[in-house]
Amino acid sequence: MEVLSNIASGKAHGKIILIGEHSVVHNEPAIAIPFTSANVEVTIEKLYGETTIESIYHTGKIKDAPVELNNLIETLKAVCDYFDTSIENLHITINSNIPAERGMGSSAAVATALVRALFHTFETDLSDELLYQFVSISENIAHGNPSGLDAKVVSSTDSIFYVKNKNADFFKLDLPGYLVVADTGQKGATGEAVTDVGRLVADRKTGAKQLVSGLGDLANQARRFIETKDLERLGEILDQAQNNLRQLTVSNDKLDFLIRTAKDNGALGAKLTGGGRGGCMIALVDKADRAQQLTEAFLEAGASKTWIHPLGENINVK
Ligand code: PMV
């Protein structure tokens, strides 16, 4: 094949929802943090011929790609339409260490990196608003009824206080603590969980509406404790949020077990993160050695992977 030009690339990272998953879909506030230890790079090479893709789901022509890639292919088509060009002559490579379907924003991050790489390929500046519009195409296919939170945070290096269709306040998170993230090793079920919570909220008898608005209150309180750098109170808020999420049926046995493990090992608070029913959980701790100790406890308790995420600008992993 003849090479038409150099390789262009686009990057993005994962995200951690500190508080407000699920309730954010119902217009309550949420707080999310960019998770730069997990990232993705999409590279695009211009070659003559049918467009091909290299990814964990498929390597070959995009016309033979499985449904898992529909969201990306529709996004690719939309960007090519925008540039008034056919979706040919591209070789797309996706390199990601963001675990897929674990509540870490993998789908939004890959779509963000793809759109950025395409705009680099077409040598055109990309505004945040346009990026968000293209990534929303992908998220609508991947999740059905996304709040838009993932799409905002995977392209930002700041944390975000977010209310759907209303405001996205970006801020620099700076707390004297760490989040320890543990992967259950189980795929989450975001779409299904969002639908089920929606059904519960629609049925007044379930009390789910109160649980969801309670999560909104907790997110507002979390924001205040972030501002006052009160880790202990923030930890209590995370515990209360997990209690609501459990009652909304989006936790599961393995998440509950890892959360108990966190509390038994001195975490200030612990909860699931993302869509739930699998995927990842987070635990808040105040000291680096406690974070280290917790990763060991998580691995012993069956976590498939752990990460330590410092919350301050000036603290490092030991
Ligand atoms: O599982 P993730 O990473 O897609 O996070 C889902 C977060 C939800 O609040 C459950 C859904 C949403 O669109 O915000």
mmCIF file of C-alpha atoms in Angstrom, residues 59-166:
data_model
loop_
_atom_site.group_PDB
_atom_site.id
_atom_site.type_symbol
_atom_site.label_atom_id
_atom_site.label_comp_id
_atom_site.label_asym_id
_atom_site.label_seq_id
_atom_site.Cartn_x
_atom_site.Cartn_y
_atom_site.Cartn_z
ATOM 1 C CA THR A 59 -8.123 -6.316 13.558
ATOM 2 C CA GLY A 60 -9.037 -5.955 9.888
ATOM 3 C CA LYS A 61 -11.394 -4.039 7.635
ATOM 4 C CA ILE A 62 -13.929 -1.900 9.464
ATOM 5 C CA LYS A 63 -16.727 -3.355 7.365
ATOM 6 C CA ASP A 64 -16.060 -6.703 9.134
ATOM 7 C CA ALA A 65 -15.904 -5.188 12.647
ATOM 8 C CA PRO A 66 -18.097 -6.627 15.452
ATOM 9 C CA VAL A 67 -20.935 -4.669 17.112
ATOM 10 C CA GLU A 68 -18.637 -3.638 19.989
ATOM 11 C CA LEU A 69 -17.056 -1.179 17.543
ATOM 12 C CA ASN A 70 -20.327 0.290 16.193
ATOM 13 C CA ASN A 71 -20.011 3.357 18.412
ATOM 14 C CA LEU A 72 -16.544 4.146 17.053
ATOM 15 C CA ILE A 73 -17.435 3.440 13.451
ATOM 16 C CA GLU A 74 -20.480 5.745 13.636
ATOM 17 C CA THR A 75 -18.262 8.433 15.179
ATOM 18 C CA LEU A 76 -15.703 7.913 12.403
ATOM 19 C CA LYS A 77 -18.470 8.283 9.785
ATOM 20 C CA ALA A 78 -19.750 11.475 11.438
ATOM 21 C CA VAL A 79 -16.272 13.048 11.441
ATOM 22 C CA CYS A 80 -15.665 12.025 7.820
ATOM 23 C CA ASP A 81 -19.078 13.540 6.883
ATOM 24 C CA TYR A 82 -18.022 16.734 8.654
ATOM 25 C CA PHE A 83 -14.921 16.856 6.436
ATOM 26 C CA ASP A 84 -17.006 15.860 3.417
ATOM 27 C CA THR A 85 -14.799 12.872 2.733
ATOM 28 C CA SER A 86 -15.364 9.118 2.413
ATOM 29 C CA ILE A 87 -14.349 6.767 5.237
ATOM 30 C CA GLU A 88 -11.593 5.193 3.187
ATOM 31 C CA ASN A 89 -7.799 5.268 3.051
ATOM 32 C CA LEU A 90 -7.237 5.136 6.815
ATOM 33 C CA HIS A 91 -5.462 2.648 9.039
ATOM 34 C CA ILE A 92 -6.559 3.169 12.656
ATOM 35 C CA THR A 93 -4.697 1.665 15.624
ATOM 36 C CA ILE A 94 -6.116 1.772 19.161
ATOM 37 C CA ASN A 95 -3.670 1.276 22.026
ATOM 38 C CA SER A 96 -5.385 1.422 25.386
ATOM 39 C CA ASN A 97 -4.621 0.357 28.936
ATOM 40 C CA ILE A 98 -8.005 1.556 30.223
ATOM 41 C CA PRO A 99 -9.848 -1.615 31.194
ATOM 42 C CA ALA A 100 -12.954 -1.870 29.013
ATOM 43 C CA GLU A 101 -16.412 -2.075 30.627
ATOM 44 C CA ARG A 102 -15.074 -1.414 34.135
ATOM 45 C CA GLY A 103 -16.633 1.997 34.841
ATOM 46 C CA MET A 104 -13.466 3.883 33.918
ATOM 47 C CA GLY A 105 -14.777 5.695 30.896
ATOM 48 C CA SER A 106 -13.023 3.508 28.345
ATOM 49 C CA SER A 107 -15.610 4.002 25.574
ATOM 50 C CA ALA A 108 -15.635 7.800 25.902
ATOM 51 C CA ALA A 109 -11.831 7.915 26.092
ATOM 52 C CA VAL A 110 -11.326 5.821 22.955
ATOM 53 C CA ALA A 111 -13.872 7.935 21.064
ATOM 54 C CA THR A 112 -12.143 11.133 22.256
ATOM 55 C CA ALA A 113 -8.730 9.870 21.139
ATOM 56 C CA LEU A 114 -10.201 8.805 17.777
ATOM 57 C CA VAL A 115 -11.816 12.194 17.096
ATOM 58 C CA ARG A 116 -8.636 14.013 18.108
ATOM 59 C CA ALA A 117 -6.547 11.759 15.836
ATOM 60 C CA LEU A 118 -8.937 12.360 12.908
ATOM 61 C CA PHE A 119 -8.754 16.127 13.358
ATOM 62 C CA HIS A 120 -4.954 15.866 13.419
ATOM 63 C CA THR A 121 -5.119 13.770 10.254
ATOM 64 C CA PHE A 122 -7.195 16.485 8.586
ATOM 65 C CA GLU A 123 -4.944 19.168 10.111
ATOM 66 C CA THR A 124 -7.871 21.048 11.658
ATOM 67 C CA ASP A 125 -8.280 22.583 15.127
ATOM 68 C CA LEU A 126 -10.938 20.955 17.280
ATOM 69 C CA SER A 127 -12.980 22.912 19.837
ATOM 70 C CA ASP A 128 -14.047 21.280 23.111
ATOM 71 C CA GLU A 129 -17.681 21.709 22.108
ATOM 72 C CA LEU A 130 -17.262 19.931 18.757
ATOM 73 C CA LEU A 131 -15.245 17.149 20.399
ATOM 74 C CA TYR A 132 -18.057 16.703 22.921
ATOM 75 C CA GLN A 133 -20.654 16.490 20.134
ATOM 76 C CA PHE A 134 -18.749 13.764 18.297
ATOM 77 C CA VAL A 135 -17.993 11.778 21.464
ATOM 78 C CA SER A 136 -21.687 11.981 22.399
ATOM 79 C CA ILE A 137 -22.529 10.102 19.182
ATOM 80 C CA SER A 138 -20.344 7.265 20.405
ATOM 81 C CA GLU A 139 -21.631 7.407 23.992
ATOM 82 C CA ASN A 140 -25.267 7.333 22.877
ATOM 83 C CA ILE A 141 -24.602 4.087 21.015
ATOM 84 C CA ALA A 142 -22.460 2.583 23.801
ATOM 85 C CA HIS A 143 -24.743 3.499 26.715
ATOM 86 C CA GLY A 144 -28.176 4.520 25.448
ATOM 87 C CA ASN A 145 -28.837 7.382 27.862
ATOM 88 C CA PRO A 146 -25.484 8.855 28.915
ATOM 89 C CA SER A 147 -25.295 11.809 31.278
ATOM 90 C CA GLY A 148 -22.372 13.273 29.303
ATOM 91 C CA LEU A 149 -20.089 13.182 32.341
ATOM 92 C CA ASP A 150 -17.615 10.672 30.860
ATOM 93 C CA ALA A 151 -17.331 12.616 27.613
ATOM 94 C CA LYS A 152 -16.405 15.760 29.566
ATOM 95 C CA VAL A 153 -13.833 14.323 31.927
ATOM 96 C CA VAL A 154 -11.813 11.979 29.694
ATOM 97 C CA SER A 155 -10.573 14.935 27.664
ATOM 98 C CA SER A 156 -9.798 17.201 30.633
ATOM 99 C CA THR A 157 -6.871 17.276 33.023
ATOM 100 C CA ASP A 158 -9.040 18.991 35.643
ATOM 101 C CA SER A 159 -11.693 17.440 37.849
ATOM 102 C CA ILE A 160 -15.297 18.344 37.252
ATOM 103 C CA PHE A 161 -18.426 19.154 39.208
ATOM 104 C CA TYR A 162 -21.131 18.326 36.695
ATOM 105 C CA VAL A 163 -24.874 18.700 36.335
ATOM 106 C CA LYS A 164 -26.309 17.241 33.125
ATOM 107 C CA ASN A 165 -27.269 19.834 30.503
ATOM 108 C CA LYS A 166 -26.551 22.567 33.038
#
